[in-house]
mmCIF file of C-alpha atoms in Angstrom:
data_model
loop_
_atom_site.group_PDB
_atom_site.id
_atom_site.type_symbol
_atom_site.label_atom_id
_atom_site.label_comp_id
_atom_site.label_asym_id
_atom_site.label_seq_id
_atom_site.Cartn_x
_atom_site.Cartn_y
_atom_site.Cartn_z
ATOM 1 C CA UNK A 1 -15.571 7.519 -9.446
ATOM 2 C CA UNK A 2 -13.161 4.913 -9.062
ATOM 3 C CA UNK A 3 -14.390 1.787 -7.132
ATOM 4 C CA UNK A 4 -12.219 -1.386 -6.442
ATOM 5 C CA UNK A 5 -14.376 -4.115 -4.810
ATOM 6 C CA UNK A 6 -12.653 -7.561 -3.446
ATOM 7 C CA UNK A 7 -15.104 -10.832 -3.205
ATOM 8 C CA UNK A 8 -14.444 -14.507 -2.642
ATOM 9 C CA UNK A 9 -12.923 -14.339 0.785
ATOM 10 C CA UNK A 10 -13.681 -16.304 3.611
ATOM 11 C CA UNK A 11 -12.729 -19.364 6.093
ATOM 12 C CA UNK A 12 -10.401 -21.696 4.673
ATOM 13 C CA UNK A 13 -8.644 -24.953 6.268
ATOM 14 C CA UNK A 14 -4.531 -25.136 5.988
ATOM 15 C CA UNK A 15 -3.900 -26.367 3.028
ATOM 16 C CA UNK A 16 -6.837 -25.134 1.004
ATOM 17 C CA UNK A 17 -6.868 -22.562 -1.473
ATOM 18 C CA UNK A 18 -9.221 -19.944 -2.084
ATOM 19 C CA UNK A 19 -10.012 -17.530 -5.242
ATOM 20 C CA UNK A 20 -9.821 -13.755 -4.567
ATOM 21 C CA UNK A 21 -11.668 -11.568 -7.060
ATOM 22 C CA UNK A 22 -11.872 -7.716 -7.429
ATOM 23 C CA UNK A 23 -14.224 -5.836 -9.861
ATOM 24 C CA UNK A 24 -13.021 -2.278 -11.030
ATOM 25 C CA UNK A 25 -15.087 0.422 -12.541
ATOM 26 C CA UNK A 26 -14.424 4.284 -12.796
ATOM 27 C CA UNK A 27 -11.513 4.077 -14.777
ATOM 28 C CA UNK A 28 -9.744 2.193 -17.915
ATOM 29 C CA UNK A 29 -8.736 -1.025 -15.762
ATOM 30 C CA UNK A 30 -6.806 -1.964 -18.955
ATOM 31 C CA UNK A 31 -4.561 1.069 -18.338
ATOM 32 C CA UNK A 32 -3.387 0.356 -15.278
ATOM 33 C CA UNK A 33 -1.088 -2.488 -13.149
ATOM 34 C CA UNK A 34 -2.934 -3.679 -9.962
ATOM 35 C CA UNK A 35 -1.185 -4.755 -6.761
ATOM 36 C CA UNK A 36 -2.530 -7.056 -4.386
ATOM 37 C CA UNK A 37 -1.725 -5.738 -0.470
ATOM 38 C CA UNK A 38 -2.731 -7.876 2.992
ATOM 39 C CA UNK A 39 -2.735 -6.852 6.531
ATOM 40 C CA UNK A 40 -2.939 -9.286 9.252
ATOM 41 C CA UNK A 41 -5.163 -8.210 12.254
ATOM 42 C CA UNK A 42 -3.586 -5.854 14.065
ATOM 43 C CA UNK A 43 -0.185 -5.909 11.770
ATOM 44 C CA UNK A 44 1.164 -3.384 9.120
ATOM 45 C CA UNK A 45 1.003 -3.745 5.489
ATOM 46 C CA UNK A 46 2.103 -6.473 3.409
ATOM 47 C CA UNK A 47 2.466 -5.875 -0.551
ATOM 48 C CA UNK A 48 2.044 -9.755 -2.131
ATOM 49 C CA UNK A 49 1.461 -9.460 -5.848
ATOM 50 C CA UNK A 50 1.848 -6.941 -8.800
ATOM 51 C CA UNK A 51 0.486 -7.851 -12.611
ATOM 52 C CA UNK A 52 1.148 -5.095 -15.721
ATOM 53 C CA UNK A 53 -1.155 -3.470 -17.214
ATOM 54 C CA UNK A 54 -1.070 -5.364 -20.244
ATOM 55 C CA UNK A 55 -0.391 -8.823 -17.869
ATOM 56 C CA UNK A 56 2.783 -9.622 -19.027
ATOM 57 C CA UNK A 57 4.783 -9.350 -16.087
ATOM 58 C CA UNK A 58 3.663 -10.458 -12.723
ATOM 59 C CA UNK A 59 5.776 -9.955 -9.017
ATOM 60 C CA UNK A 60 5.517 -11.809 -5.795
ATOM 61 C CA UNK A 61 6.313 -11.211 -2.566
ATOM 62 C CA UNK A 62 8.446 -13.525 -1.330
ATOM 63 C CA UNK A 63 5.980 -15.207 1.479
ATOM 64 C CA UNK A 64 3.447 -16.324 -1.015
ATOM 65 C CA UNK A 65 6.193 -16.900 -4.285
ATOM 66 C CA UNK A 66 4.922 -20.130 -5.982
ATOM 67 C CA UNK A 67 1.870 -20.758 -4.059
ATOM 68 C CA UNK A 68 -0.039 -17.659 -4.720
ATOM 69 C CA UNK A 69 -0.902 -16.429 -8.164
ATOM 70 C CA UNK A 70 -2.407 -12.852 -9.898
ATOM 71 C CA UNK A 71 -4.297 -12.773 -13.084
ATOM 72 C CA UNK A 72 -6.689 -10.144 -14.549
ATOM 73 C CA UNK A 73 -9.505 -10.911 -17.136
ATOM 74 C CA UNK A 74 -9.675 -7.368 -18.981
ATOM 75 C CA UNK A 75 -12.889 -8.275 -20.515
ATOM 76 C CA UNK A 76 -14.567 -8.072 -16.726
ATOM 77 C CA UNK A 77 -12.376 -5.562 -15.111
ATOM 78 C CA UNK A 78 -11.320 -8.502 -12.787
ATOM 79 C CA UNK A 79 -8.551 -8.483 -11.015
ATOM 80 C CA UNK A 80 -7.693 -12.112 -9.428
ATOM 81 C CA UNK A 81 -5.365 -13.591 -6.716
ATOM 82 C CA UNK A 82 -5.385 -17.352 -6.624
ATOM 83 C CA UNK A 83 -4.158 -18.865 -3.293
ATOM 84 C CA UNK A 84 -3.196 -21.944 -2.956
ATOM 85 C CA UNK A 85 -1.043 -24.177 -0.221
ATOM 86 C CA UNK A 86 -3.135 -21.576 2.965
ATOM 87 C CA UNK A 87 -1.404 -21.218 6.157
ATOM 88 C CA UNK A 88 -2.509 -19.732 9.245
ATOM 89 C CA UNK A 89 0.572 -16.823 7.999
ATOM 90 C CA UNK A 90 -2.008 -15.988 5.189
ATOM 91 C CA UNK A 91 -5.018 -14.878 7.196
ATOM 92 C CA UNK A 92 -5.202 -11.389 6.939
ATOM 93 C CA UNK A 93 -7.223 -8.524 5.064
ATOM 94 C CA UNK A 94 -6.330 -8.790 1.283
ATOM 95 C CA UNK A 95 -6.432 -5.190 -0.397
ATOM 96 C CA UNK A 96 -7.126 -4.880 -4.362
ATOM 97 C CA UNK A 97 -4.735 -1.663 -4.980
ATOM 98 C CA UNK A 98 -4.432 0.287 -8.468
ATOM 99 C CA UNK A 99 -1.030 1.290 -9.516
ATOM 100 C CA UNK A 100 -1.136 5.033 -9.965
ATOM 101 C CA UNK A 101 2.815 4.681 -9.317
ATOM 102 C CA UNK A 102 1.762 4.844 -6.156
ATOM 103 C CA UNK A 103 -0.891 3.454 -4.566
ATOM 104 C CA UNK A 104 -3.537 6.110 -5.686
ATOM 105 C CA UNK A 105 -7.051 3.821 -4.819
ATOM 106 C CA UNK A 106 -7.916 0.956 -3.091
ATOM 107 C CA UNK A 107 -10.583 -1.345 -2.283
ATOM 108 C CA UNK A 108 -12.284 -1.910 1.234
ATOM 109 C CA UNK A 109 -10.719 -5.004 1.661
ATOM 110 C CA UNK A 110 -11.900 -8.901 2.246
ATOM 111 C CA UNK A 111 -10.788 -10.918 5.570
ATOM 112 C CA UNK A 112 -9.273 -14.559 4.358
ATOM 113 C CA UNK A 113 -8.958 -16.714 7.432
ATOM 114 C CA UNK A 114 -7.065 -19.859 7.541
ATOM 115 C CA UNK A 115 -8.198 -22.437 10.250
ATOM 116 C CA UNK A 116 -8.727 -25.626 11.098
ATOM 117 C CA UNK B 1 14.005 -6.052 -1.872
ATOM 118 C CA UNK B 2 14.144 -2.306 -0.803
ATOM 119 C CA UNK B 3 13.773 -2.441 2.851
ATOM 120 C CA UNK B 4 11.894 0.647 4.267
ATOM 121 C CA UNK B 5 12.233 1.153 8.091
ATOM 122 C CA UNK B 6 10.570 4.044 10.486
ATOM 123 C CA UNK B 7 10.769 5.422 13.277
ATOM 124 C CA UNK B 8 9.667 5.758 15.842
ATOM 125 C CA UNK B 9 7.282 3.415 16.146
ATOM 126 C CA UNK B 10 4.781 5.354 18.117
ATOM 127 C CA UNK B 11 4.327 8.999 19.201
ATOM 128 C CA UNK B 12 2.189 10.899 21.646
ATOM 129 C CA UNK B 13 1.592 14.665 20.323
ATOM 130 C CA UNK B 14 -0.339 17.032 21.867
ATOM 131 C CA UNK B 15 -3.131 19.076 20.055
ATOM 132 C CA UNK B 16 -1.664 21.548 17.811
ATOM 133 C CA UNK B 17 1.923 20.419 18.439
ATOM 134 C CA UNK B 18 4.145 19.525 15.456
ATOM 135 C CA UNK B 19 4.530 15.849 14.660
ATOM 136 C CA UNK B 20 7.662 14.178 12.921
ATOM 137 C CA UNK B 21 7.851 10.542 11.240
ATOM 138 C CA UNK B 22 10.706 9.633 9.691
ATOM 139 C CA UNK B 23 11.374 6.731 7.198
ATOM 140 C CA UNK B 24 14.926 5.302 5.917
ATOM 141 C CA UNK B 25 14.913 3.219 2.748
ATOM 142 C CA UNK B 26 17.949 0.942 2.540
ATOM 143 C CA UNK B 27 18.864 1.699 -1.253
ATOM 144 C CA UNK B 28 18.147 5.174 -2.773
ATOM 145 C CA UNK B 29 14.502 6.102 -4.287
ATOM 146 C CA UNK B 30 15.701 9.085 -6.111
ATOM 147 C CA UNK B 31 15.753 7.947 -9.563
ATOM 148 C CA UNK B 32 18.043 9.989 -11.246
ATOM 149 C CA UNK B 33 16.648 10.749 -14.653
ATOM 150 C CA UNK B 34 13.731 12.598 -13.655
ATOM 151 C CA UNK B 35 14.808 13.873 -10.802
ATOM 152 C CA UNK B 36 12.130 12.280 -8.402
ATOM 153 C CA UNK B 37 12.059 10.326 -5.278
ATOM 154 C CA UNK B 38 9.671 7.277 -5.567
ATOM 155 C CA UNK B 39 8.829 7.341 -1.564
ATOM 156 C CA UNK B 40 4.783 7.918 -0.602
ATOM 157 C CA UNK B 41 3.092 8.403 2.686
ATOM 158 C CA UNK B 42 -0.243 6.600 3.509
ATOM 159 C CA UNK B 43 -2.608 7.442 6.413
ATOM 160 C CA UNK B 44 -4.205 4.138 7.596
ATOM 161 C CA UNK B 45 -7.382 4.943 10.489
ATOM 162 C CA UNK B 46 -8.973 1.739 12.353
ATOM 163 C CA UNK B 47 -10.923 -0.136 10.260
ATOM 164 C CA UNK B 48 -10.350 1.643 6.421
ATOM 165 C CA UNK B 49 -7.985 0.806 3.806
ATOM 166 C CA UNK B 50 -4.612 3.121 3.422
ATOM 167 C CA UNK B 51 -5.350 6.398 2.403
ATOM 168 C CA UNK B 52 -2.731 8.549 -0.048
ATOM 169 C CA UNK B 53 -1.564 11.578 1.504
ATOM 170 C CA UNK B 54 2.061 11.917 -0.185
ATOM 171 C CA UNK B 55 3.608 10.938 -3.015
ATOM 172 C CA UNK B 56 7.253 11.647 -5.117
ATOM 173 C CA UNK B 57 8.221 12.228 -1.265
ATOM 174 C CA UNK B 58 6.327 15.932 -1.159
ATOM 175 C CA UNK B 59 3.477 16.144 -3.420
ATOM 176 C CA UNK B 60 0.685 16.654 -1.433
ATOM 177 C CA UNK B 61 -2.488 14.176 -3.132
ATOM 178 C CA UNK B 62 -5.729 16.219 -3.612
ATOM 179 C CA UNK B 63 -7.950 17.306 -0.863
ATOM 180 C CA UNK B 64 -4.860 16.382 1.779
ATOM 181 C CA UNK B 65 -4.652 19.161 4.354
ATOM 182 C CA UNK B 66 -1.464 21.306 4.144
ATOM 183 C CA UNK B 67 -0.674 20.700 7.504
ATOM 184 C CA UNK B 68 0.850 17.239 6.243
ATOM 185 C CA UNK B 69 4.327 18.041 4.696
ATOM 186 C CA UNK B 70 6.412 15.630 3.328
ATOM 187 C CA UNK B 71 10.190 15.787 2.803
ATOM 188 C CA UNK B 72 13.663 14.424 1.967
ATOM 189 C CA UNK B 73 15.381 12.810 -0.625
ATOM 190 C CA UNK B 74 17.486 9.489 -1.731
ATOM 191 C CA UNK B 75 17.344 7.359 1.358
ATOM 192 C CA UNK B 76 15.876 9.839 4.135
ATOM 193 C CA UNK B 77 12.274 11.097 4.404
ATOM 194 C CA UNK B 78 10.142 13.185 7.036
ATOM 195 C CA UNK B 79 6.248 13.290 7.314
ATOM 196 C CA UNK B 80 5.351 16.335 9.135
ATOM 197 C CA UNK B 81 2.309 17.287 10.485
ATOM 198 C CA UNK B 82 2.052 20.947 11.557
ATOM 199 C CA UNK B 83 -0.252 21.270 14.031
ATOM 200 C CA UNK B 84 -1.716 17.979 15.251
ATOM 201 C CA UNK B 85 -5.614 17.780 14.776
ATOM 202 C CA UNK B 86 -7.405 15.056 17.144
ATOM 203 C CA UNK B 87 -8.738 13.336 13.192
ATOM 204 C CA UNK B 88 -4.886 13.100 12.674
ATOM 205 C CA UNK B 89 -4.736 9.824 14.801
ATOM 206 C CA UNK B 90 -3.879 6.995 12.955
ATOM 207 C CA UNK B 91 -1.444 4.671 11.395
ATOM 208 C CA UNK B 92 1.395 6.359 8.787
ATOM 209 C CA UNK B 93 3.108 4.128 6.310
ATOM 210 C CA UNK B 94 6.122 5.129 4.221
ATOM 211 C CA UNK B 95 6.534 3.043 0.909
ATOM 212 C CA UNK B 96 8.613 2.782 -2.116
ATOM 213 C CA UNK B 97 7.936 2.135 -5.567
ATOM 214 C CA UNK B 98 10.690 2.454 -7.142
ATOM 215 C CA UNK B 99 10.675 -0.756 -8.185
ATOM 216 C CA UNK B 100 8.121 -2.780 -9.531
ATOM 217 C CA UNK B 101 8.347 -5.032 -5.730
ATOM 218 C CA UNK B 102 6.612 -2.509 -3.615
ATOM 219 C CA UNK B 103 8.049 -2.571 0.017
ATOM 220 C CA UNK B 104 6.381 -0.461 3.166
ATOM 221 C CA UNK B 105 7.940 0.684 5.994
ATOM 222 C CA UNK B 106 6.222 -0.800 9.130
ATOM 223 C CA UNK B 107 4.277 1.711 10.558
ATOM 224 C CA UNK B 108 3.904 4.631 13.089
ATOM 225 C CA UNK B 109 1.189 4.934 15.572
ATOM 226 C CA UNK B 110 0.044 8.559 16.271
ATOM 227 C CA UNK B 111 -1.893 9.365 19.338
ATOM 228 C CA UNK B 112 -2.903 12.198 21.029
ATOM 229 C CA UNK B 113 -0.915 13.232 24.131
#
């Protein structure tokens, strides 16, 4: 079955940055675009980050435009999100979604927290 | 960016009542060559990720219950649940993809009345 799993999250001071991995299996990862979503505590959902299938076109949202950045390595079916620049406007729980169209899987999510 | 917005932001239902959610996108998701709306419906309970219940604005994902319905077209959409179950209670999220820069609509709280 399809399994998305997020890793590398954690406490992080303002200004820091912080790597965001998620591991796919259960399906052709090199088939599919893969979003990145966050929710702060107690807040709705935020989409941040969208990379093609193939990688060659990558979207921001526009809170985290030129400080945050998605990659994939297709030879792990790794999805990335590097985060640089941290505010305490970035802590939240960062979603690894696939792009069915929709949003058909996702993973369990990892908490970032940015404090000082 | 397509903004989503819905409304209302919370509702009370009581068990086996009928509840509504609506969602207004602020551009059209009805893309016109196919014929489809690009609008989906996610279930959200505390402490899980989203969950897909809807997607091209009335297809029902598998293993949904039919008592979620959803409907509408271009800018205007309705989530309908039939007869309120007490597992119903949760968060529902409209969102687009129409374009590759996802937006969601912010949310309606369901509780039981």
């Amino acid at each position: 079955q399809v399994l998305l799993v997020e890793s590398g999250g954690g406490v992080v001071q303002p200004g820091g940055s912080l790597r965001l991995s998620c591991t796919a299996s259960g399906f052709i990862f090199t088939s599919y675009g893969m979003h990145w979503v966050r929710q702060a505590p107690g807040k709705g959902l935020e989409w941040v980050a969208f990379i093609q299938y193939d990688g060659t076109n990558k979207y921001y949202g526009d809170s985290v435009k030129g400080r945050f950045t998605i990659s994939r390595d297709d030879s792990k079916n790794t999805l990335f999100l590097q985060m640089n620049s941290l505010t305490t406007e970035d802590t939240a729980f960062y979603y690894c979604v696939r792009d069915g169209g929709n949003f058909d899987y996702w993973g369990q999510g990892i908490l970032v927290t940015v404090s000082s | 960016d397509i903004v989503m917005t819905q409304f209302p932001d919370s509702l009370a239902v009581s068990l086996g009542e009928r509840a509504t959610i609506n969602c207004k996108s602020s551009q059209s998701v009805l893309y016109n060559s196919n014929n489809k709306n690009y609008l989906a419906w996610y279930q959200q309970k505390p402490g899980q990720p989203p969950k897909l219940l809807i997607y091209w604005a009335s297809t029902r994902e598998s293993g949904v219950p039919d008592r979620f319905n959803g409907s509408g077209s271009g800018t205007d959409f309705t989530l309908t649940i039939s007869s309120l179950q007490a597992e119903d209670v949760a968060v529902y999220y409209c969102q687009q993809y129409y374009n590759a820069r996802r937006t969601f609509g912010q949310g309606t709280k369901l509780e039981i009345k």
